[in-house]
XYZ file of C-alpha atoms in Angstrom:
724
model
C 5.139 81.446 -12.906
C 5.271 82.390 -9.145
C 7.863 85.044 -7.981
C 8.783 84.393 -3.856
C 9.618 87.086 -1.921
C 12.305 87.103 -0.190
C 11.713 87.303 4.228
C 13.026 91.219 5.542
C 12.010 92.872 8.878
C 11.311 96.423 7.722
C 7.935 97.943 8.673
C 7.626 101.321 7.537
C 5.797 104.313 10.020
C 3.284 105.713 8.178
C 1.188 109.180 9.040
C -1.850 108.843 9.792
C -5.535 110.550 8.152
C -8.993 109.755 8.062
C -10.161 106.138 7.038
C -11.583 103.066 6.798
C -11.728 100.563 9.984
C -7.552 99.181 10.639
C -6.836 95.782 11.135
C -4.191 95.675 14.428
C -1.464 93.856 15.042
C -0.290 93.263 18.113
C 3.860 92.991 19.177
C 2.977 92.847 22.890
C 1.505 89.325 23.678
C 5.050 87.510 23.562
C 4.062 84.818 20.653
C 6.816 82.906 19.608
C 7.996 82.747 16.564
C 6.425 80.650 14.059
C 7.752 79.264 10.803
C 5.820 78.736 7.754
C 6.824 76.486 5.273
C 5.296 76.099 1.485
C 3.435 72.931 1.899
C 2.566 70.692 4.798
C 4.192 67.966 5.898
C 7.681 66.544 4.030
C 6.698 65.944 0.358
C 5.470 69.005 -1.870
C 1.603 67.557 -2.765
C 1.056 67.019 -6.652
C -1.225 69.620 -8.129
C -2.890 69.984 -11.944
C -3.005 66.891 -13.116
C -4.642 66.723 -16.569
C -8.239 65.836 -16.565
C -8.989 61.602 -15.696
C -12.174 61.321 -17.815
C -11.303 62.780 -21.063
C -7.378 62.207 -20.526
C -7.122 58.573 -18.893
C -4.035 57.358 -20.444
C -2.132 60.706 -20.270
C -2.781 60.339 -16.822
C -2.282 57.500 -16.168
C 1.229 57.353 -18.124
C 2.468 60.688 -18.175
C 2.311 60.834 -13.939
C 5.676 60.025 -12.054
C 4.976 57.481 -9.563
C 7.714 59.098 -7.027
C 6.648 63.109 -7.992
C 6.692 63.997 -4.777
C 9.449 62.327 -3.239
C 11.644 64.367 -5.769
C 12.564 67.920 -4.602
C 13.249 71.049 -6.524
C 16.571 72.430 -8.160
C 17.906 75.695 -9.178
C 18.102 76.507 -12.355
C 20.341 78.765 -12.884
C 22.750 77.703 -9.662
C 25.674 76.513 -12.577
C 29.002 75.491 -10.883
C 31.901 73.851 -11.878
C 30.573 70.407 -11.960
C 27.979 71.214 -14.607
C 31.030 70.788 -17.181
C 33.256 68.627 -18.542
C 36.529 70.837 -17.296
C 37.771 71.279 -14.395
C 40.297 74.308 -12.855
C 40.546 77.227 -11.564
C 39.912 78.999 -15.194
C 36.966 77.324 -14.897
C 35.434 77.955 -11.713
C 35.467 81.651 -13.692
C 34.541 81.130 -16.965
C 31.921 77.873 -16.306
C 28.602 80.183 -17.318
C 30.045 80.199 -20.796
C 31.600 77.103 -20.838
C 28.187 75.594 -20.085
C 26.345 77.814 -22.692
C 28.639 76.157 -25.930
C 27.976 72.895 -23.683
C 23.689 73.226 -24.636
C 22.685 70.778 -26.458
C 21.141 72.456 -29.679
C 19.227 69.950 -31.766
C 19.725 70.712 -35.393
C 16.597 72.420 -37.297
C 14.009 70.546 -39.986
C 13.518 71.498 -43.299
C 9.589 72.463 -42.310
C 9.321 75.178 -45.584
C 9.743 71.409 -46.999
C 6.691 70.074 -45.182
C 4.343 72.414 -44.695
C 5.326 72.916 -48.548
C 3.682 69.462 -48.793
C 0.562 69.616 -46.394
C -2.622 68.837 -47.610
C -4.027 72.354 -47.066
C -1.304 74.481 -48.961
C -1.273 71.606 -51.512
C -5.216 71.905 -52.441
C -4.580 76.152 -52.719
C -1.547 75.219 -54.896
C -3.608 73.001 -57.260
C -6.597 75.513 -57.131
C -8.893 72.742 -55.310
C -9.805 74.925 -52.173
C -10.619 78.671 -52.307
C -8.897 81.339 -52.607
C -5.616 79.386 -54.490
C -4.957 78.926 -57.800
C -6.512 79.281 -61.207
C -8.803 82.348 -59.579
C -6.876 85.413 -61.188
C -3.553 83.603 -59.809
C -0.768 81.629 -61.119
C 0.420 78.545 -58.887
C 3.701 80.018 -59.047
C 2.442 83.649 -57.811
C 0.697 81.426 -54.988
C 3.920 79.570 -54.414
C 6.138 83.221 -54.065
C 3.253 84.067 -51.672
C 3.675 80.810 -49.358
C 7.377 81.395 -49.634
C 7.148 84.949 -48.256
C 4.861 84.339 -45.418
C 6.794 81.197 -44.061
C 9.691 83.792 -44.394
C 7.690 86.567 -41.902
C 7.182 83.373 -39.859
C 10.215 81.569 -38.909
C 13.468 81.375 -39.782
C 16.187 78.607 -38.937
C 17.289 79.325 -35.308
C 21.217 80.546 -35.374
C 23.077 77.953 -33.072
C 25.827 80.424 -31.699
C 22.874 82.928 -31.172
C 21.030 81.028 -29.272
C 24.043 79.768 -26.949
C 25.247 83.425 -26.448
C 21.717 84.671 -25.601
C 21.740 81.611 -23.051
C 25.029 82.605 -21.150
C 23.559 86.871 -21.395
C 20.070 85.466 -20.058
C 21.903 82.859 -16.899
C 23.522 86.010 -16.672
C 20.926 88.402 -16.563
C 18.834 85.942 -14.216
C 21.431 85.455 -10.943
C 21.546 89.008 -11.071
C 17.581 89.371 -10.748
C 16.762 86.660 -8.575
C 18.617 84.405 -6.011
C 17.051 81.122 -7.716
C 14.553 79.602 -10.325
C 12.958 76.885 -8.902
C 11.989 74.204 -10.499
C 10.420 70.125 -9.702
C 12.343 67.797 -10.659
C 9.205 65.250 -10.835
C 7.273 67.985 -12.877
C 10.158 68.102 -15.093
C 10.278 64.460 -15.735
C 6.884 64.038 -16.373
C 7.654 66.877 -19.603
C 10.874 64.921 -20.572
C 8.835 61.250 -20.475
C 6.071 63.447 -22.628
C 9.081 64.196 -25.062
C 10.269 60.842 -25.466
C 6.742 60.329 -27.489
C 7.953 61.998 -30.542
C 5.273 64.496 -30.879
C 6.191 68.123 -30.703
C 5.515 69.839 -27.279
C 3.638 72.663 -27.161
C 3.300 74.756 -24.163
C 1.183 77.210 -22.645
C 1.603 79.948 -19.983
C -0.629 82.457 -17.861
C 1.970 84.820 -17.976
C 2.325 85.401 -14.138
C 5.242 87.988 -14.620
C 6.572 90.146 -17.765
C 9.703 88.110 -17.545
C 7.573 85.067 -18.738
C 8.745 85.404 -22.532
C 12.926 85.169 -21.555
C 12.407 82.178 -18.403
C 10.666 79.726 -19.292
C 12.744 79.265 -22.762
C 15.952 79.085 -21.341
C 14.572 76.643 -18.219
C 13.448 74.519 -20.769
C 16.526 74.727 -23.117
C 18.749 74.178 -20.107
C 16.594 70.753 -19.251
C 18.067 69.928 -22.502
C 14.278 69.657 -24.031
C 15.910 71.717 -27.590
C 14.773 75.039 -28.548
C 11.818 76.544 -27.656
C 9.567 78.282 -30.217
C 8.260 81.224 -28.981
C 4.898 82.567 -31.065
C 5.209 87.303 -31.167
C 2.740 89.581 -31.660
C 4.206 90.927 -35.008
C 2.658 94.365 -34.694
C 4.488 95.254 -31.101
C 8.173 95.037 -32.773
C 10.520 97.170 -35.370
C 11.518 94.974 -38.706
C 15.128 94.960 -36.979
C 14.061 92.926 -34.382
C 11.474 90.788 -35.862
C 14.622 89.410 -37.935
C 16.620 89.140 -34.380
C 13.732 87.564 -32.255
C 13.250 84.838 -35.458
C 16.966 84.141 -35.358
C 16.613 82.982 -32.229
C 13.497 80.549 -32.528
C 10.590 83.293 -32.358
C 7.185 83.132 -34.499
C 5.302 85.665 -35.877
C 2.314 84.985 -37.430
C 1.466 86.844 -41.038
C -1.287 89.581 -40.365
C -3.100 88.433 -42.931
C -4.226 85.685 -40.613
C -6.800 87.516 -38.717
C -8.767 89.013 -42.242
C -11.882 87.920 -42.207
C -12.808 84.361 -43.742
C -13.962 85.451 -47.684
C -10.641 87.668 -47.681
C -8.075 84.659 -50.034
C -5.265 86.539 -48.513
C -6.926 85.324 -45.473
C -7.790 81.717 -46.331
C -4.320 81.089 -47.622
C -2.135 82.618 -44.495
C -4.442 80.392 -42.212
C -3.606 77.706 -44.195
C 0.381 78.299 -44.198
C -0.449 78.523 -40.345
C -2.439 75.670 -39.831
C 0.266 73.470 -41.554
C 3.305 75.004 -39.903
C 1.916 75.129 -36.304
C 2.306 70.789 -36.373
C 6.225 70.457 -36.643
C 7.023 73.763 -34.839
C 5.509 73.407 -31.899
C 3.591 76.631 -31.092
C 3.481 78.517 -27.861
C 1.122 81.499 -27.647
C 0.955 84.240 -25.849
C 1.557 88.000 -25.456
C 5.367 87.424 -23.746
C 7.229 90.011 -22.063
C 10.304 91.723 -24.551
C 14.308 92.449 -23.473
C 14.305 95.948 -22.967
C 11.702 95.845 -20.239
C 14.313 94.435 -17.864
C 16.444 97.560 -18.253
C 13.063 99.364 -16.264
C 12.522 96.615 -13.708
C 16.363 96.342 -12.942
C 16.495 98.821 -11.065
C 12.856 98.353 -8.905
C 13.172 94.528 -8.700
C 14.883 92.915 -5.454
C 16.752 89.763 -5.350
C 13.445 87.368 -4.991
C 13.225 83.835 -5.417
C 11.080 82.359 -8.542
C 9.760 79.197 -8.586
C 8.372 77.900 -12.200
C 5.452 75.856 -12.300
C 4.528 72.563 -14.660
C 1.191 70.542 -14.910
C 0.914 66.945 -16.244
C 1.246 66.746 -20.396
C -1.358 64.958 -21.754
C -2.383 64.062 -25.664
C -3.517 66.104 -27.436
C -4.732 63.550 -30.103
C -6.784 61.542 -27.037
C -8.542 64.388 -26.029
C -9.950 65.376 -29.481
C -10.965 61.562 -29.308
C -12.759 61.534 -25.865
C -13.800 65.113 -25.147
C -16.739 64.776 -27.774
C -17.993 61.543 -25.989
C -18.205 63.948 -23.301
C -20.494 66.965 -24.852
C -24.431 66.208 -23.658
C -27.130 68.913 -23.839
C -26.614 72.609 -23.106
C -28.913 75.554 -22.638
C -28.370 79.039 -22.753
C -28.189 80.947 -19.448
C -31.223 82.826 -21.049
C -33.352 79.555 -21.255
C -31.954 78.805 -17.904
C -32.322 81.150 -15.492
C -34.602 83.962 -16.937
C -37.643 82.434 -16.265
C -36.528 81.794 -12.611
C -35.386 85.235 -11.656
C -38.891 86.756 -13.904
C -40.637 84.273 -11.442
C -41.917 82.178 -14.536
C -41.204 79.346 -12.933
C -39.523 77.731 -10.220
C -37.627 74.257 -11.505
C -33.893 74.906 -13.113
C -33.834 72.296 -15.852
C -31.539 69.858 -15.467
C -29.629 70.762 -17.928
C -25.953 72.473 -18.340
C -24.765 75.874 -19.184
C -23.391 76.667 -22.429
C -21.597 79.546 -22.176
C -17.905 80.954 -24.555
C -16.532 83.877 -23.900
C -13.369 82.586 -25.645
C -12.384 85.697 -27.830
C -12.887 84.965 -32.086
C -9.945 85.566 -34.336
C -9.980 85.328 -37.908
C -8.207 81.227 -37.122
C -10.618 80.098 -35.058
C -14.121 81.185 -37.170
C -11.054 79.476 -40.238
C -12.081 75.869 -38.487
C -15.443 74.055 -38.613
C -18.200 74.544 -35.183
C -17.555 71.440 -33.879
C -13.905 72.632 -33.699
C -14.533 75.563 -32.185
C -16.004 74.421 -29.235
C -13.430 71.837 -28.736
C -10.855 74.723 -28.638
C -13.195 76.841 -26.180
C -13.538 73.211 -24.041
C -9.732 72.859 -24.367
C -8.592 76.134 -22.826
C -10.773 75.757 -19.863
C -8.966 72.464 -19.219
C -6.063 73.855 -19.023
C -6.893 77.000 -17.226
C -8.450 74.475 -14.599
C -4.696 73.564 -14.380
C -2.585 76.790 -14.699
C -5.098 77.697 -11.824
C -4.626 74.358 -10.097
C -0.274 74.904 -10.036
C 0.038 78.589 -9.093
C 0.878 78.825 -5.787
C -1.113 81.679 -3.522
C 1.244 84.854 -2.426
C 1.247 86.488 1.078
C 0.023 89.970 -0.585
C -3.253 88.208 -1.693
C -3.240 86.199 1.985
C -2.338 89.784 3.269
C -5.315 91.501 1.478
C -7.964 89.164 2.582
C -7.179 89.480 6.139
C -7.389 93.610 4.979
C -10.794 94.238 3.079
C -12.302 91.828 5.794
C -10.523 93.723 8.708
C -9.765 90.888 10.588
C -7.979 92.491 13.321
C -4.860 89.994 14.929
C -3.090 89.608 11.677
C -0.405 87.367 13.157
C -2.663 84.778 14.159
C -5.322 85.138 11.232
C -2.511 84.961 8.887
C -1.220 81.627 9.680
C -4.888 80.438 10.074
C -5.391 81.336 6.150
C -2.000 79.743 5.487
C -3.056 76.373 6.677
C -6.223 76.790 5.300
C -4.603 77.587 2.151
C -2.357 74.706 2.509
C -4.884 71.670 4.064
C -7.119 72.552 0.391
C -3.893 71.198 -1.549
C -2.807 74.176 -2.675
C 0.716 75.776 -1.767
C 2.197 79.539 -1.228
C 4.519 80.972 -2.382
C 6.808 81.885 0.792
C 8.307 81.029 3.464
C 9.778 81.978 6.297
C 9.358 82.895 10.404
C 5.998 84.229 10.424
C 6.369 88.006 12.040
C 9.379 88.678 9.334
C 7.114 87.471 6.563
C 4.090 89.901 7.834
C 6.324 92.467 8.437
C 7.317 91.736 4.779
C 3.797 91.766 3.301
C 2.908 94.731 4.870
C 5.983 96.532 3.669
C 5.481 95.472 -0.467
C 1.469 97.015 0.571
C 3.093 99.978 1.816
C 1.576 102.015 -1.205
C -1.957 100.750 -0.784
C -1.921 100.525 3.267
C -1.198 103.184 6.293
C 0.489 101.541 8.922
C -0.312 103.631 12.193
C 2.120 102.576 15.667
C 0.539 103.062 18.979
C 1.657 102.627 22.637
C 3.475 99.503 23.052
C 4.834 98.975 19.535
C 1.443 97.750 18.558
C 0.707 98.749 15.192
C -2.763 99.446 13.304
C -3.039 98.464 9.959
C -5.293 100.997 7.173
C -6.238 100.129 4.165
C -5.936 102.905 1.500
C -9.224 104.037 0.504
C -10.132 104.403 -3.356
C -6.844 103.080 -5.379
C -5.463 101.082 -2.393
C -8.741 99.504 -1.732
C -9.931 98.511 -5.421
C -5.634 97.243 -5.800
C -6.761 94.926 -3.015
C -9.273 93.494 -3.861
C -7.281 92.455 -7.073
C -5.158 90.535 -4.827
C -7.215 88.847 -2.914
C -9.139 87.357 -5.803
C -6.271 85.185 -6.248
C -7.001 83.511 -2.910
C -10.109 82.408 -4.316
C -9.652 79.005 -5.791
C -8.250 77.599 -3.330
C -11.867 78.429 -1.159
C -13.972 78.607 -4.157
C -16.334 75.420 -3.570
C -17.498 76.570 0.052
C -17.648 79.787 -0.719
C -20.112 78.972 -3.368
C -21.680 77.351 -0.729
C -21.818 79.722 1.680
C -23.379 82.417 -0.621
C -26.036 79.731 -1.469
C -26.997 79.375 1.959
C -27.740 83.156 2.412
C -29.394 82.936 -0.793
C -31.767 79.752 1.350
C -32.584 81.953 4.186
C -32.816 85.224 2.830
C -36.534 84.764 2.748
C -36.354 82.793 5.998
C -34.730 84.996 8.521
C -33.104 88.585 8.834
C -29.580 88.766 7.389
C -27.976 90.561 10.150
C -30.001 88.201 12.867
C -27.989 85.924 15.988
C -26.424 83.005 14.368
C -28.344 81.115 16.387
C -31.602 82.014 15.241
C -29.543 81.124 11.465
C -28.598 77.599 12.902
C -32.283 76.823 13.908
C -33.361 76.860 10.044
C -33.482 73.311 8.736
C -32.039 72.949 5.050
C -33.433 70.335 2.745
C -30.565 68.874 0.353
C -32.836 69.582 -2.921
C -33.326 73.027 -2.075
C -29.695 73.394 -1.408
C -28.784 71.517 -4.768
C -31.214 73.739 -5.964
C -29.611 77.248 -4.235
C -25.665 75.975 -5.340
C -27.079 75.291 -8.929
C -28.966 79.177 -10.109
C -25.794 80.617 -8.113
C -23.327 78.262 -10.597
C -25.227 79.486 -13.081
C -25.359 82.864 -12.119
C -21.690 83.187 -12.278
C -19.230 83.239 -15.519
C -17.773 80.167 -16.008
C -14.364 81.973 -16.182
C -14.478 82.080 -12.325
C -15.425 78.614 -11.656
C -13.140 77.112 -13.452
C -15.260 73.585 -14.362
C -13.899 71.563 -16.528
C -16.140 71.078 -19.328
C -16.504 66.797 -18.470
C -18.262 68.272 -15.069
C -21.768 68.079 -14.995
C -23.466 70.876 -12.890
C -25.019 68.173 -10.508
C -21.687 66.528 -8.951
C -20.427 69.853 -8.605
C -23.746 70.968 -6.446
C -23.031 67.252 -4.293
C -19.451 68.766 -3.865
C -20.337 71.629 -2.581
C -22.380 70.481 -0.979
C -19.831 67.705 0.840
C -16.894 70.828 1.715
C -19.323 72.682 3.315
C -19.675 69.544 5.832
C -16.192 68.875 5.560
C -15.187 72.576 6.748
C -17.869 71.748 10.017
C -20.135 74.499 8.758
C -22.832 72.196 7.987
C -23.934 69.215 10.501
C -25.999 66.734 8.908
C -29.843 66.252 10.958
C -32.331 63.372 11.307
C -35.438 63.704 9.224
C -38.326 65.399 11.005
C -40.516 62.430 12.267
C -39.055 59.995 11.678
C -36.536 56.546 13.062
C -32.927 58.337 13.945
C -30.410 57.055 11.485
C -28.567 55.453 14.451
C -31.198 53.589 15.576
C -31.106 50.218 13.400
C -33.065 47.845 14.777
C -35.362 47.092 12.420
C -34.050 49.214 9.444
C -30.841 48.528 7.939
C -27.927 51.261 7.974
C -27.638 52.300 5.015
C -31.023 53.378 4.334
C -30.873 56.364 6.538
C -27.837 57.548 5.752
C -28.288 61.496 5.683
C -25.491 61.887 2.973
C -23.013 59.507 0.892
C -19.771 59.952 -0.808
C -19.077 62.816 -3.246
C -18.207 59.715 -5.781
C -21.213 57.793 -4.654
C -23.196 58.691 -8.100
C -25.437 55.352 -9.353
C -28.758 55.349 -10.538
C -30.510 54.243 -7.618
C -29.451 57.037 -5.693
C -29.947 60.431 -8.748
C -33.180 58.231 -9.476
C -34.054 58.477 -5.339
C -35.827 61.861 -5.065
C -37.809 60.749 -1.836
C -34.475 59.777 -0.019
C -33.111 63.407 -1.281
C -35.561 65.063 0.323
C -35.198 63.592 3.401
C -32.083 64.670 4.194
C -31.439 67.594 6.426
C -29.286 69.826 7.778
C -28.306 72.895 10.132
C -25.657 75.587 10.280
C -23.203 74.511 12.756
C -23.297 76.927 16.422
C -19.194 75.902 16.604
C -18.292 79.285 17.941
C -15.171 79.663 15.055
C -18.392 79.010 11.966
C -20.077 82.701 11.952
C -16.774 84.069 11.465
C -15.490 81.796 8.610
C -18.611 81.554 7.066
C -18.732 85.516 6.278
C -15.117 85.050 5.688
C -16.566 82.876 2.804
C -19.446 84.757 1.247
C -17.173 88.017 1.280
C -14.860 86.305 -1.294
C -17.898 86.558 -3.550
C -19.456 89.570 -2.299
C -16.840 92.158 -5.667
C -18.487 89.502 -8.126
C -21.326 89.411 -6.710
C -21.995 93.570 -6.064
C -21.159 94.618 -9.003
C -23.679 92.499 -10.812
C -26.003 93.921 -8.146
C -24.857 97.307 -9.308
C -25.277 96.569 -13.041
C -28.906 95.561 -12.488
C -29.448 98.464 -10.894
C -28.278 100.545 -13.118
C -29.921 99.305 -15.709
C -32.540 102.077 -16.041
C -30.007 104.869 -15.381
C -27.853 103.319 -19.056
C -28.239 105.089 -21.668
C -29.093 102.439 -24.438
C -28.413 101.718 -27.390
C -24.750 101.776 -27.567
C -21.617 99.514 -28.556
C -20.481 96.880 -25.715
C -16.923 99.050 -24.936
C -19.385 101.925 -24.454
C -21.807 100.847 -22.563
C -19.126 98.913 -20.026
C -17.957 101.997 -19.694
C -20.890 103.335 -18.397
C -20.923 100.549 -15.863
C -17.191 101.707 -14.852
C -17.881 105.222 -14.510
C -21.383 104.151 -11.983
C -19.493 101.585 -10.336
C -16.787 104.404 -9.359
C -19.194 107.394 -8.302
C -21.366 104.287 -6.423
C -18.007 103.563 -4.601
C -17.304 106.701 -3.805
C -20.560 107.358 -2.004
C -20.662 104.408 -0.459
C -16.997 104.196 0.277
C -16.800 100.509 -0.419
C -14.274 100.133 -3.617
C -13.943 96.547 -3.831
C -16.166 96.195 -6.740
C -15.418 99.072 -8.744
C -13.270 97.136 -11.067
C -13.504 97.629 -14.915
C -12.197 93.403 -15.000
C -15.985 93.326 -13.048
C -17.922 95.740 -15.262
C -16.690 93.635 -18.630
C -17.905 90.292 -16.711
C -21.269 92.347 -15.752
C -22.332 93.154 -19.580
C -21.311 89.802 -20.938
C -23.867 88.354 -18.104
C -26.329 90.478 -18.841
C -26.090 89.567 -22.227
C -26.243 86.079 -21.898
C -29.021 86.263 -19.350
C -31.444 87.918 -22.132
C -31.192 91.221 -20.032
C -29.410 93.099 -23.142
C -29.696 92.659 -26.553
C -27.115 92.874 -29.364
C -28.100 94.038 -32.436
C -26.696 95.278 -35.874
C -26.870 99.115 -37.053
C -25.417 100.473 -39.462
C -22.727 102.055 -36.888
C -21.496 98.248 -36.290
C -23.326 95.226 -33.344
C -24.730 97.767 -30.423
C -27.009 96.302 -27.282
C -30.083 97.139 -26.789
C -32.451 96.839 -23.530
C -34.242 93.483 -23.911
C -37.917 93.599 -24.106
C -38.627 91.420 -20.848
C -36.527 94.134 -18.669
C -37.745 96.974 -19.639
C -39.907 97.268 -16.603
C -39.101 98.784 -13.720
C -40.342 96.206 -11.902
C -38.465 92.676 -13.305
C -35.630 94.951 -13.439
C -35.471 94.990 -9.421
C -37.024 91.445 -9.496
C -33.176 90.557 -11.118
C -31.227 92.932 -8.567
C -33.391 91.274 -5.477
C -31.874 87.594 -7.273
C -28.366 88.528 -7.194
C -29.135 90.231 -3.599
C -30.090 87.098 -2.250
C -26.784 85.702 -2.528
C -24.648 88.646 -1.172
C -23.698 88.732 2.753
C -23.235 92.246 4.100
């Protein structure tokens, strides 16, 4: 869910104090008022399609052909025409009448289906461990199952649901100007519902109000009552009983017990049987009483609900297994290169799974656990692609990178975002948008009014810069491929020309395609998978070629002829196709991938266009917070107190980040999430080793990185990708 904030022309003048270099916004150049729309052209491009490799039938059949021709509807706009009645009184009671007319399907007897499932029957008959026959009679096991079912769910009460629907309609109209839903996306979900299979909705939780907004939207569109999974530990027994009658689901606490616990085995069997007929929607959702705290601080805003393309889970489980190839750990792939023991990067995929391990997941077979983890990456990829970029993310990026003219740069960065297939969550006149965005960030920036009405915008040091860095990270997915490519080029040039050398000097260097691929692959292995958002079925080789194509398309790289060879345009004695320097990214035939001599002969240079140096620096800085955090983590290895628990060492590293940020005045990487990411990456790389102990699992420094020399090699390997 994305919030679009209404434009207002209020900018408050702030007092001055020392800070970093500011950005200048001038109002005295007579610039015309430029209108910004949420997407380019007449129609909104469709984003969030399912994987064509793993779910080809869903990709084709569950896609509405005229989706881009369909517009948005306001789901909280209820008038007399939305009811069956007409008249003066109906116009005043239309909310209540509309709620009464909502179709609420009868609840099926899920309890009987759960009792008849194979997993529960095996427990009752004693054929499965943890069931009857181990000191417990079948009647006792059946009563325990019925108790768990009572904890999980209750039949929805239609009267309570209609009453809540009416209340939510009034509350949402007070909070929001409108709630936009794309008709084409809703038609795809409707087509998926007609297949007869239960629908499972997963949310990225962009807002605290997702837990009440999404069920309301789906019920209002005729999809019935959405079963929402809630955390039972966060609510009192009375509130849990109310939420169960409104369609809520509460997982039993025993489901997270150890695998050898009889209560855990029984609870997991019940949950696995219940998830099929109920259509489970998981996640930590907002609670109703948060509305009271948000009521006075929220302005009237517009909300857009994004729905990615649905796909068949059965089709995915069949096709996804065929896409699994050989994978190796990060320690085997990258550690020999970091330590200088070899220069060849193995042509295999990285195995890195950071999905939280719970009792429910551990109950699956290892192959099924891998299927769930890779499914989560598919879903995360689609959800991020479906999310709009907000004006605060664009403004925070411009302020962090010290752009001088906010009006022009804001318009440029918005257009670049739209050109990459993403849409933005705002629209209106450019000047009003900039002013309103600055008012939203007023707690983290300083506005100084100077002569002739000009404004200087200065980020507040410390927490203000860290907040801007978190906001700017939301822009990274739109430019991720180019950012990876720019940092890889920076690493390739690091040993050839001075980092602060003139752009013309760097443009002289020839960059071979094979060495570019190697450098991109090294950076791909270093970066966490939850940042790259690569689909599990996408190979690293294909992504390297995609990164290279993006650098060419955006104009940063220019193809050069092979030194000493006939120009590619000279077709006097050879076929033109034999000398083409690069081919479309989709053309991956066996002859192309095996023709290493042809790949070696492809060279590129950095473009000498006037806009390229600034754009190159902008792309490199998008990944700077993460890479600087990794470099600081490498520098901290000789200071850290090990052995320690993972949480304890992460806290040590975060405190080091804060101390270093205070000394250097650079706060972008002083983020606890980056500290966690650095510790996990170093654990996978073999820098840190996890060993059991009487006090629990603890981290130790690996013998391979015990020497200061190897620690310096790790730091230098990371810093080659950083552009200061």
